[in-house]
Amino acid sequence: MPTQIDFSSYIQRYENELLKNVIPFWEEHGIDKEYGGYHDSLDRDGSLWDSDKWMWMQWRKVYMWATLYQSPYKKDRYLDYAKQGFEFLLSHGKSKDGNYYFGLNRRGEAIIAPHSIYSEAFAVMGAAALYKATNEEKYKIEANSAMAKYISRMDNPKGLWDKSMPARPSRLSHGVYMILANLGTVVKDCLASSDYDDKVAEAVDMVVKHFWSSKHKVLFENLNPDLSVDLESGDGRHINPGHGLESSWFILQYAERNKRPDLIPQVGTIIKGLLDFGWDKKYGGIYYFMDVLNKPKLELEWDMKLWWVHNEALVATIYAYRLTKDPEFLDWFQKLDAWSFEHFRDPQYGEWYGYLNRRGEPTHLLKGSKWKCFFHLPRALMVCIDQMKKLEI
Amino acid sequence: MPTQIDFSSYIQRYENELLKNVIPFWEEHGIDKEYGGYHDSLDRDGSLWDSDKWMWMQWRKVYMWATLYQSPYKKDRYLDYAKQGFEFLLSHGKSKDGNYYFGLNRRGEAIIAPHSIYSEAFAVMGAAALYKATNEEKYKIEANSAMAKYISRMDNPKGLWDKSMPARPSRLSHGVYMILANLGTVVKDCLASSDYDDKVAEAVDMVVKHFWSSKHKVLFENLNPDLSVDLESGDGRHINPGHGLESSWFILQYAERNKRPDLIPQVGTIIKGLLDFGWDKKYGGIYYFMDVLNKPKLELEWDMKLWWVHNEALVATIYAYRLTKDPEFLDWFQKLDAWSFEHFRDPQYGEWYGYLNRRGEPTHLLKGSKWKCFFHLPRALMVCIDQMKKLEI
């Protein structure tokens, strides 16, 4: 295992990827100059294959353009891209009771009801990043309002649209806590707000102490309300390694910024556990969904390899390496880097493929959809570059 | 292409499959002798991997056991299996407003709200088959009540649980008409009822005249309310070849029983169109989901090969061959038969695998789940045997 490497060639390759292969694709094809907001469903070459607009994707793009505007790769027009998205979403995106719809048509008329709490989460991120970029009050107001909505919906994320009947076992969902751990960092960084510190600290604790099982060495996605694991049901045994790895680096970031060094070795253990469990020993890459006891998965796509899972794994491993200097993380980072760049890149049209079969062959050539956008990949490239630059010092 | 073949070895193989490989698996592992109803989620060897009970699966099993009881393979205990399922579902399965829940826990307490119109459809089939088997009035009452519910929900199948907002384009859904075409045959056969003849005739016409596009040579799954096709959106372009093939033999059956020979050549064209479009020329087998213009699919599992798709294709081709003697159908049947028996069978534990990757390798070893049960395979084997026996005469 390597102990230290020269990161300069990595940094160069990651910057090249971000600046020449990813940003230009979304700049050229991803802005709806006619109606405002962004084009979501882009084919391999950037052509539009469906014109509906999905709230998670739209707000994530506001966040990404506003974040790039404040990065070493700043261009003035990136702020314009973010602002026009914000205006489109603020004037079209909200129901009367102030929740964000899940989907709009191209013109901005609501097509899908506001059933997802994560629409609010990504609105917090987009609006907060714009506030940091501009210091304009309206962005702060929107970020705080979306944050309050998110917190208020945490206990019943699906609300009206929950099909559960009383006898269905309640679940605590890892995703809700994981996202709050990230929102905590964003809100503190962009709004300098301490209002949510206690809630965020609780969320971090939930992930590290309860969703992580030191017995099973995996991070569970669903817990019983008493914090125990349900090994008798498929959803109780459900593991999403990419989700766990994303959660891990959110917590490393939290630990560093909030002077909680005690969290770092715990998260290191989580990352190693998830990679050991989730890595496909035969074909390489990380599985999408797994069962902790290797019982059947209901999801047909369980063995596929998804771009975002690998993006988040890259960040988790390089972040953990910087904080711990444990060579096992560097080894994983190099392995993930080699596999990801070999299998996901599209050298011809830019951006990465999103979906590979177990063997690592693309099953979909699309670059954007209801579920894939300008977010995980550019964020991962930026955070990895930042971590590697810090390692170079 | 063959013009006629000796079907006796096929019949023998299909009977062997039904009687030695499929029925024993479900008889041994699929009856919940403790709480009533059936076990749905069965692993490769028949062990239970989740104990929840899903309405589509439960009612389909009532139908299948009641149908087998009236088949050449009759055993008295098959009727008991069907009856105990009916009793369990009647006492636990219904909400106050008379709709069937989507899911129950093992004890029969509701866990998922009655959001699916197809729960009613399969209740019609199960109860009607039991009425035919027993002549007991209670089964007829239940079948008629579920049928009335189905018809009343057709215009708004998702009801309360529809997340659509007004600006979302309305769709006519092929599935709703296709299932009615089959229910028409079941109700007429089991209840000797003519009450739904007009509705069923309309449904058949909808499929043949409108969901089928002679221009695109495929059967669409979603139409605009004015019966036009929406080629601008992913759901407008969505093709489900297996669904179309299942629909096709429902209509052949309808045509034969209702003296509508005019439908037969039309359906023959549909079957050929769907097989030409849906067959994977590289690896064999029929794709799960496709886009009529070969644009990206949102569904990650689009290129997988599913057992039920191939079951329904076998029935459609042998049925069409018997009615038309067109050797192209026999050729397709033989090709489908060879591919299906080679790839889906599990000679070790019985039953078929449900899910193969594009290459035809199993990705899941489960035999039963929320979506896979004792239905498509035994029904297909029985209908194919029946068709081949008629061809032998």
mmCIF file with all atom_site columns, N, CA and C in Angstrom, chain B residues 152-181:
data_model
loop_
_atom_site.group_PDB
_atom_site.id
_atom_site.type_symbol
_atom_site.label_atom_id
_atom_site.label_alt_id
_atom_site.label_comp_id
_atom_site.label_asym_id
_atom_site.label_entity_id
_atom_site.label_seq_id
_atom_site.pdbx_PDB_ins_code
_atom_site.Cartn_x
_atom_site.Cartn_y
_atom_site.Cartn_z
_atom_site.occupancy
_atom_site.B_iso_or_equiv
_atom_site.pdbx_formal_charge
_atom_site.auth_seq_id
_atom_site.auth_comp_id
_atom_site.auth_asym_id
_atom_site.auth_atom_id
_atom_site.pdbx_PDB_model_num
ATOM 1  N N  . SER B 1 152 ? -65.416 1.117  -11.720 1.00 0.00 ? 152 SER B N  1
ATOM 2  C CA . SER B 1 152 ? -65.633 2.473  -11.202 1.00 0.00 ? 152 SER B CA 1
ATOM 3  C C  . SER B 1 152 ? -64.318 3.224  -11.004 1.00 0.00 ? 152 SER B C  1
ATOM 4  N N  . ARG B 1 153 ? -63.211 2.485  -10.865 1.00 0.00 ? 153 ARG B N  1
ATOM 5  C CA . ARG B 1 153 ? -61.920 3.158  -10.641 1.00 0.00 ? 153 ARG B CA 1
ATOM 6  C C  . ARG B 1 153 ? -61.142 3.393  -11.938 1.00 0.00 ? 153 ARG B C  1
ATOM 7  N N  . MET B 1 154 ? -61.664 2.885  -13.060 1.00 0.00 ? 154 MET B N  1
ATOM 8  C CA . MET B 1 154 ? -60.884 2.950  -14.306 1.00 0.00 ? 154 MET B CA 1
ATOM 9  C C  . MET B 1 154 ? -60.510 4.372  -14.736 1.00 0.00 ? 154 MET B C  1
ATOM 10 N N  . ASP B 1 155 ? -61.421 5.318  -14.487 1.00 0.00 ? 155 ASP B N  1
ATOM 11 C CA . ASP B 1 155 ? -61.144 6.686  -14.943 1.00 0.00 ? 155 ASP B CA 1
ATOM 12 C C  . ASP B 1 155 ? -60.117 7.401  -14.077 1.00 0.00 ? 155 ASP B C  1
ATOM 13 N N  . ASN B 1 156 ? -59.900 6.901  -12.881 1.00 0.00 ? 156 ASN B N  1
ATOM 14 C CA . ASN B 1 156 ? -58.965 7.557  -11.965 1.00 0.00 ? 156 ASN B CA 1
ATOM 15 C C  . ASN B 1 156 ? -58.301 6.474  -11.121 1.00 0.00 ? 156 ASN B C  1
ATOM 16 N N  . PRO B 1 157 ? -57.486 5.640  -11.775 1.00 0.00 ? 157 PRO B N  1
ATOM 17 C CA . PRO B 1 157 ? -57.004 4.417  -11.123 1.00 0.00 ? 157 PRO B CA 1
ATOM 18 C C  . PRO B 1 157 ? -56.254 4.659  -9.814  1.00 0.00 ? 157 PRO B C  1
ATOM 19 N N  . LYS B 1 158 ? -55.502 5.748  -9.710  1.00 0.00 ? 158 LYS B N  1
ATOM 20 C CA . LYS B 1 158 ? -54.701 5.941  -8.500  1.00 0.00 ? 158 LYS B CA 1
ATOM 21 C C  . LYS B 1 158 ? -55.454 6.684  -7.403  1.00 0.00 ? 158 LYS B C  1
ATOM 22 N N  . GLY B 1 159 ? -56.568 7.305  -7.761  1.00 0.00 ? 159 GLY B N  1
ATOM 23 C CA . GLY B 1 159 ? -57.413 7.975  -6.774  1.00 0.00 ? 159 GLY B CA 1
ATOM 24 C C  . GLY B 1 159 ? -56.640 8.957  -5.919  1.00 0.00 ? 159 GLY B C  1
ATOM 25 N N  . LEU B 1 160 ? -56.879 8.880  -4.623  1.00 0.00 ? 160 LEU B N  1
ATOM 26 C CA . LEU B 1 160 ? -56.243 9.738  -3.624  1.00 0.00 ? 160 LEU B CA 1
ATOM 27 C C  . LEU B 1 160 ? -54.723 9.781  -3.718  1.00 0.00 ? 160 LEU B C  1
ATOM 28 N N  . TRP B 1 161 ? -54.153 8.677  -4.204  1.00 0.00 ? 161 TRP B N  1
ATOM 29 C CA . TRP B 1 161 ? -52.690 8.551  -4.144  1.00 0.00 ? 161 TRP B CA 1
ATOM 30 C C  . TRP B 1 161 ? -52.011 9.032  -5.416  1.00 0.00 ? 161 TRP B C  1
ATOM 31 N N  . ASP B 1 162 ? -52.787 9.694  -6.263  1.00 0.00 ? 162 ASP B N  1
ATOM 32 C CA . ASP B 1 162 ? -52.217 10.232 -7.493  1.00 0.00 ? 162 ASP B CA 1
ATOM 33 C C  . ASP B 1 162 ? -51.489 11.533 -7.166  1.00 0.00 ? 162 ASP B C  1
ATOM 34 N N  . LYS B 1 163 ? -50.198 11.588 -7.464  1.00 0.00 ? 163 LYS B N  1
ATOM 35 C CA . LYS B 1 163 ? -49.414 12.789 -7.170  1.00 0.00 ? 163 LYS B CA 1
ATOM 36 C C  . LYS B 1 163 ? -49.470 13.814 -8.301  1.00 0.00 ? 163 LYS B C  1
ATOM 37 N N  . SER B 1 164 ? -50.242 13.513 -9.341  1.00 0.00 ? 164 SER B N  1
ATOM 38 C CA . SER B 1 164 ? -50.290 14.427 -10.481 1.00 0.00 ? 164 SER B CA 1
ATOM 39 C C  . SER B 1 164 ? -50.960 15.739 -10.123 1.00 0.00 ? 164 SER B C  1
ATOM 40 N N  . MET B 1 165 ? -50.431 16.836 -10.652 1.00 0.00 ? 165 MET B N  1
ATOM 41 C CA . MET B 1 165 ? -51.059 18.142 -10.542 1.00 0.00 ? 165 MET B CA 1
ATOM 42 C C  . MET B 1 165 ? -51.761 18.424 -11.874 1.00 0.00 ? 165 MET B C  1
ATOM 43 N N  . PRO B 1 166 ? -52.667 19.430 -11.879 1.00 0.00 ? 166 PRO B N  1
ATOM 44 C CA . PRO B 1 166 ? -53.492 19.635 -13.080 1.00 0.00 ? 166 PRO B CA 1
ATOM 45 C C  . PRO B 1 166 ? -52.708 19.813 -14.387 1.00 0.00 ? 166 PRO B C  1
ATOM 46 N N  . ALA B 1 167 ? -51.524 20.407 -14.325 1.00 0.00 ? 167 ALA B N  1
ATOM 47 C CA . ALA B 1 167 ? -50.809 20.662 -15.586 1.00 0.00 ? 167 ALA B CA 1
ATOM 48 C C  . ALA B 1 167 ? -50.139 19.412 -16.156 1.00 0.00 ? 167 ALA B C  1
ATOM 49 N N  . ARG B 1 168 ? -50.138 18.329 -15.386 1.00 0.00 ? 168 ARG B N  1
ATOM 50 C CA . ARG B 1 168 ? -49.532 17.106 -15.926 1.00 0.00 ? 168 ARG B CA 1
ATOM 51 C C  . ARG B 1 168 ? -50.450 16.523 -16.997 1.00 0.00 ? 168 ARG B C  1
ATOM 52 N N  . PRO B 1 169 ? -49.912 16.217 -18.171 1.00 0.00 ? 169 PRO B N  1
ATOM 53 C CA . PRO B 1 169 ? -50.779 15.680 -19.223 1.00 0.00 ? 169 PRO B CA 1
ATOM 54 C C  . PRO B 1 169 ? -51.460 14.391 -18.751 1.00 0.00 ? 169 PRO B C  1
ATOM 55 N N  . SER B 1 170 ? -52.776 14.319 -18.931 1.00 0.00 ? 170 SER B N  1
ATOM 56 C CA . SER B 1 170 ? -53.485 13.079 -18.600 1.00 0.00 ? 170 SER B CA 1
ATOM 57 C C  . SER B 1 170 ? -53.047 11.989 -19.560 1.00 0.00 ? 170 SER B C  1
ATOM 58 N N  . ARG B 1 171 ? -53.139 10.762 -19.099 1.00 0.00 ? 171 ARG B N  1
ATOM 59 C CA . ARG B 1 171 ? -52.788 9.630  -19.952 1.00 0.00 ? 171 ARG B CA 1
ATOM 60 C C  . ARG B 1 171 ? -53.896 8.599  -19.899 1.00 0.00 ? 171 ARG B C  1
ATOM 61 N N  . LEU B 1 172 ? -54.132 7.945  -21.013 1.00 0.00 ? 172 LEU B N  1
ATOM 62 C CA . LEU B 1 172 ? -54.897 6.712  -21.010 1.00 0.00 ? 172 LEU B CA 1
ATOM 63 C C  . LEU B 1 172 ? -53.873 5.596  -20.910 1.00 0.00 ? 172 LEU B C  1
ATOM 64 N N  . SER B 1 173 ? -54.102 4.662  -19.990 1.00 0.00 ? 173 SER B N  1
ATOM 65 C CA . SER B 1 173 ? -53.099 3.631  -19.720 1.00 0.00 ? 173 SER B CA 1
ATOM 66 C C  . SER B 1 173 ? -53.519 2.287  -20.314 1.00 0.00 ? 173 SER B C  1
ATOM 67 N N  . HIS B 1 174 ? -52.660 1.738  -21.141 1.00 0.00 ? 174 HIS B N  1
ATOM 68 C CA . HIS B 1 174 ? -52.945 0.457  -21.794 1.00 0.00 ? 174 HIS B CA 1
ATOM 69 C C  . HIS B 1 174 ? -53.322 -0.629 -20.790 1.00 0.00 ? 174 HIS B C  1
ATOM 70 N N  . GLY B 1 175 ? -52.614 -0.662 -19.651 1.00 0.00 ? 175 GLY B N  1
ATOM 71 C CA . GLY B 1 175 ? -52.825 -1.723 -18.674 1.00 0.00 ? 175 GLY B CA 1
ATOM 72 C C  . GLY B 1 175 ? -54.274 -1.844 -18.222 1.00 0.00 ? 175 GLY B C  1
ATOM 73 N N  . VAL B 1 176 ? -54.917 -0.705 -18.027 1.00 0.00 ? 176 VAL B N  1
ATOM 74 C CA . VAL B 1 176 ? -56.295 -0.702 -17.530 1.00 0.00 ? 176 VAL B CA 1
ATOM 75 C C  . VAL B 1 176 ? -57.238 -1.385 -18.526 1.00 0.00 ? 176 VAL B C  1
ATOM 76 N N  . TYR B 1 177 ? -57.011 -1.152 -19.818 1.00 0.00 ? 177 TYR B N  1
ATOM 77 C CA . TYR B 1 177 ? -57.866 -1.756 -20.854 1.00 0.00 ? 177 TYR B CA 1
ATOM 78 C C  . TYR B 1 177 ? -57.504 -3.217 -21.080 1.00 0.00 ? 177 TYR B C  1
ATOM 79 N N  . MET B 1 178 ? -56.204 -3.473 -21.075 1.00 0.00 ? 178 MET B N  1
ATOM 80 C CA . MET B 1 178 ? -55.723 -4.841 -21.269 1.00 0.00 ? 178 MET B CA 1
ATOM 81 C C  . MET B 1 178 ? -56.293 -5.774 -20.204 1.00 0.00 ? 178 MET B C  1
ATOM 82 N N  . ILE B 1 179 ? -56.245 -5.328 -18.950 1.00 0.00 ? 179 ILE B N  1
ATOM 83 C CA . ILE B 1 179 ? -56.737 -6.186 -17.866 1.00 0.00 ? 179 ILE B CA 1
ATOM 84 C C  . ILE B 1 179 ? -58.251 -6.373 -17.992 1.00 0.00 ? 179 ILE B C  1
ATOM 85 N N  . LEU B 1 180 ? -58.954 -5.327 -18.412 1.00 0.00 ? 180 LEU B N  1
ATOM 86 C CA . LEU B 1 180 ? -60.400 -5.479 -18.583 1.00 0.00 ? 180 LEU B CA 1
ATOM 87 C C  . LEU B 1 180 ? -60.711 -6.500 -19.677 1.00 0.00 ? 180 LEU B C  1
ATOM 88 N N  . ALA B 1 181 ? -59.891 -6.520 -20.724 1.00 0.00 ? 181 ALA B N  1
ATOM 89 C CA . ALA B 1 181 ? -60.105 -7.505 -21.793 1.00 0.00 ? 181 ALA B CA 1
ATOM 90 C C  . ALA B 1 181 ? -59.993 -8.921 -21.234 1.00 0.00 ? 181 ALA B C  1
#
